[in-house]
Amino acid sequence: MTTPRSPFTGELAHDSAVLRDAAAECDRTLHELGPVAERDADRAARAERAHRAVRTLRRAFLRRHVSAVYRRATDDLRDSPRLTDLAAAATARFPGLLPEPARLAADAAVVQAHKEGWEIDQGIFFHAVFADPVAGEHLLDAMRRPTLTAAVLLPEYEATGRVTLPAVTLTRSGHTATLTMTNVHCLNAEDNQHVADMETAVDLVLLDPRSKVGVVRGGEMTHPRYRGKRVFSAGINLAELHGGKISYLEFLLGRETGYIAKILRGLSDDGDDWPPAPRTKPWVAAVDTFAIGGGAQLLLVFDRVIAAADSYFSLPAAQEGIVPGAGNLRLGRAATSRVSREVILWGRKIRATEPDARYIFDSVVEPGELDTEIARAAEQLDADAVIANKHMIVTAEESQDAFRRYMSEFALHQALRLYGQDVLAKVSRFGAAAKPEVGARR
């Protein structure tokens, strides 16, 4: 069998033109085939062939030119755009490399099963960017810069010690800053707003000189089944995923490279200050009732995890068909490779009182004792040497380079999983009529 000859020569201008023309031809074909929801089996197969052809070219183009693409999109590394802005800059400079804004907007208006699947094309792009050591490190550093929203709110937080966001409330008492997750109607299920608010709140804690220790806890629920009880997190909101409302860039990639990375590593350092000081702080998680999926992933980056004796954690993403963020990277290190496989591949739920819970929960107390245990942990971590030692522990356990390489694979395979037939079939159960507690799983 003869391997098809590549249309690329290695010359950037020529190869860009080839890719642009191929993408335009794909777009014409898709337009002729009509909306995804109206395609029969034959038209769906034709659409898949058109996508496959141009995606093959996009991967081949990026293998040759990702470094040049990234440098042009960032003004030779002088700019530090976040994920969405980087994608927009690359689209403007290299037509056909990524889907145009109009196509992304059209997809955003329909349910997941009726989307064209442009997240896969974004996944191809970010797979290549994260795989490149220079581009990937630069992008991860850009994502750990403080957000503009946090910069605007910082004076208010410094003055009052309180900021209320749609999904998170931040309060400071003494040196302890507490982030209370308040997506209470859906058991703190994660959506785009939740991710944005968590990053804003984490930034404020890291920027505020009076906040020495961060605490994350779930608020009291309004849902009838758990009314008046605190819940840590039910993971990704599957009703939102079914509705096509979960952003690939801002949620699925931005969550890992944004606020979770900031809890683990702190804010990125420009490297100009002397003496150098890590821009990180210690964090405590307090788990009430359960930490499911994304909530369980979150625990893996905290410096101290306290759990109520009646709580549990689980990572059911494999059963739902998706990849549990960076849980695959971190759970085996926190526990063992066997426990990691049991939880992620087998769907094991671990209760706080089980022996294996020690791998995740540092302290397990009766529900009524959580406040006291949180205060004790915050006091213990409010010490001068904690920040430097946390920085060195994280450096030893998970270098940003290791995380970069993981994110390269995650960017591609999570995008593909979003359109797996098993995923689409499962999330279709979580439409508008789904019960909130059922529609909130990761």
Coordinates of C-alpha atoms in Angstrom, one line a residue, residues 143-301:
M143 CA -2.6 30.6 32.6
R144 CA -1.2 31.0 36.1
R145 CA -1.2 34.8 35.9
P146 CA -3.9 36.6 37.9
T147 CA -7.1 37.2 36.1
L148 CA -8.3 40.7 35.3
T149 CA -11.4 40.1 37.3
A150 CA -9.4 39.4 40.4
A151 CA -7.3 42.5 39.8
V152 CA -10.5 44.6 39.8
L153 CA -11.9 43.0 42.9
L154 CA -8.7 42.9 44.9
P155 CA -9.1 46.4 46.5
E156 CA -12.6 45.4 47.7
Y157 CA -11.3 42.1 49.2
E158 CA -8.3 43.8 50.9
A159 CA -10.6 46.4 52.4
T160 CA -13.6 44.3 53.5
G161 CA -12.3 40.7 53.6
R162 CA -15.3 39.5 51.7
V163 CA -16.3 39.0 48.0
T164 CA -19.5 37.4 46.8
L165 CA -19.5 35.8 43.3
P166 CA -22.3 33.9 41.7
A167 CA -20.9 30.5 42.6
V168 CA -18.3 31.2 45.3
T169 CA -18.2 33.4 48.5
L170 CA -14.8 34.4 49.8
T171 CA -14.3 35.5 53.4
R172 CA -11.2 36.3 55.4
S173 CA -11.0 35.8 59.1
G174 CA -7.6 36.5 60.6
H175 CA -5.1 35.0 58.3
T176 CA -7.5 32.3 56.9
A177 CA -9.4 32.9 53.7
T178 CA -12.3 30.6 53.1
L179 CA -13.8 29.9 49.7
T180 CA -17.3 28.5 50.1
M181 CA -18.7 26.9 46.9
T182 CA -22.3 28.0 46.5
N183 CA -23.7 26.2 43.5
V184 CA -26.1 25.0 46.1
H185 CA -29.1 24.1 43.8
C186 CA -27.1 21.4 42.1
L187 CA -24.8 20.1 44.9
N188 CA -21.9 22.2 43.8
A189 CA -21.8 20.7 40.4
E190 CA -19.2 22.4 38.2
D191 CA -20.1 24.6 35.3
N192 CA -18.4 27.4 33.4
Q193 CA -19.4 30.0 36.0
H194 CA -18.2 27.8 38.9
V195 CA -14.7 27.5 37.2
A196 CA -14.5 31.2 36.5
D197 CA -15.5 32.1 40.1
M198 CA -13.1 29.6 41.7
E199 CA -10.2 31.1 39.7
T200 CA -11.1 34.6 40.7
A201 CA -11.3 33.6 44.4
V202 CA -8.1 31.6 44.3
D203 CA -6.3 34.6 42.7
L204 CA -7.6 36.9 45.4
V205 CA -6.3 34.7 48.2
L206 CA -2.9 34.4 46.5
L207 CA -2.7 38.2 45.9
D208 CA -3.9 39.4 49.3
P209 CA -1.0 39.8 51.8
R210 CA -3.3 39.3 54.8
S211 CA -4.5 35.9 53.6
K212 CA -2.0 33.3 54.7
V213 CA -4.0 30.0 54.3
G214 CA -6.8 29.2 51.9
V215 CA -9.7 26.9 52.8
V216 CA -12.2 25.4 50.3
R217 CA -15.5 24.0 51.6
G218 CA -18.9 23.4 50.2
G219 CA -21.9 25.5 51.3
E220 CA -25.3 24.4 52.7
M221 CA -27.5 23.0 50.0
T222 CA -31.0 24.1 49.0
H223 CA -31.8 20.9 47.1
P224 CA -34.5 19.0 48.9
R225 CA -32.5 15.8 49.3
Y226 CA -29.6 17.6 51.1
R227 CA -31.4 20.7 52.3
G228 CA -29.3 22.3 55.1
K229 CA -26.4 20.0 54.7
R230 CA -23.0 21.0 53.4
V231 CA -21.7 19.2 50.2
F232 CA -18.2 19.5 48.9
S233 CA -18.8 18.8 45.2
A234 CA -20.7 16.6 42.8
G235 CA -18.3 17.1 39.9
I236 CA -19.1 18.2 36.4
N237 CA -22.8 19.1 35.7
L238 CA -23.8 16.5 33.2
A239 CA -27.1 18.4 32.5
E240 CA -24.9 21.3 31.3
L241 CA -22.7 18.9 29.3
H242 CA -25.7 17.4 27.6
G243 CA -26.9 20.9 26.8
G244 CA -23.6 21.7 25.1
K245 CA -22.9 24.4 27.8
I246 CA -19.5 23.0 29.1
S247 CA -16.7 24.9 27.5
Y248 CA -13.8 22.8 26.3
L249 CA -11.3 25.7 26.6
E250 CA -12.6 27.6 29.6
F251 CA -13.7 24.6 31.6
L252 CA -12.1 21.4 30.6
L253 CA -8.6 22.8 29.8
G254 CA -8.9 26.1 31.8
R255 CA -9.9 24.4 35.0
E256 CA -6.8 22.3 35.1
T257 CA -4.3 24.9 33.9
G258 CA -6.0 27.8 35.8
Y259 CA -7.3 27.7 39.3
I260 CA -6.3 24.1 40.1
A261 CA -2.7 24.8 38.9
K262 CA -2.7 27.9 41.0
I263 CA -3.7 26.0 44.2
L264 CA -0.9 23.6 43.5
R265 CA 1.8 25.9 42.2
G266 CA 0.7 29.4 43.0
L267 CA 0.8 32.3 40.6
S268 CA 3.5 32.4 37.8
D269 CA 6.6 34.4 38.6
D270 CA 8.0 37.0 36.2
G271 CA 11.5 36.3 37.6
D272 CA 12.5 39.9 38.1
D273 CA 12.0 40.3 41.9
W274 CA 14.8 39.8 44.4
P275 CA 14.9 37.9 46.6
P276 CA 12.8 35.4 44.7
A277 CA 9.7 34.2 46.6
P278 CA 7.3 31.5 45.5
R279 CA 3.9 33.1 44.9
T280 CA 2.1 30.2 46.5
K281 CA 0.2 29.5 49.8
P282 CA -1.0 26.5 51.7
W283 CA -4.5 25.2 51.1
V284 CA -6.9 23.1 53.1
A285 CA -9.9 21.2 51.8
A286 CA -12.8 20.4 54.1
V287 CA -15.0 17.6 52.7
D288 CA -18.7 17.3 53.8
T289 CA -20.9 14.5 52.5
F290 CA -19.0 13.7 49.3
A291 CA -16.4 14.7 46.8
I292 CA -17.3 13.2 43.5
G293 CA -15.4 13.4 40.2
G294 CA -14.1 16.9 39.8
G295 CA -14.4 17.4 43.6
A296 CA -12.3 14.3 44.2
Q297 CA -9.7 15.5 41.6
L298 CA -9.5 18.8 43.4
L299 CA -8.5 17.1 46.7
L300 CA -5.3 15.8 45.1
V301 CA -3.7 19.3 45.0

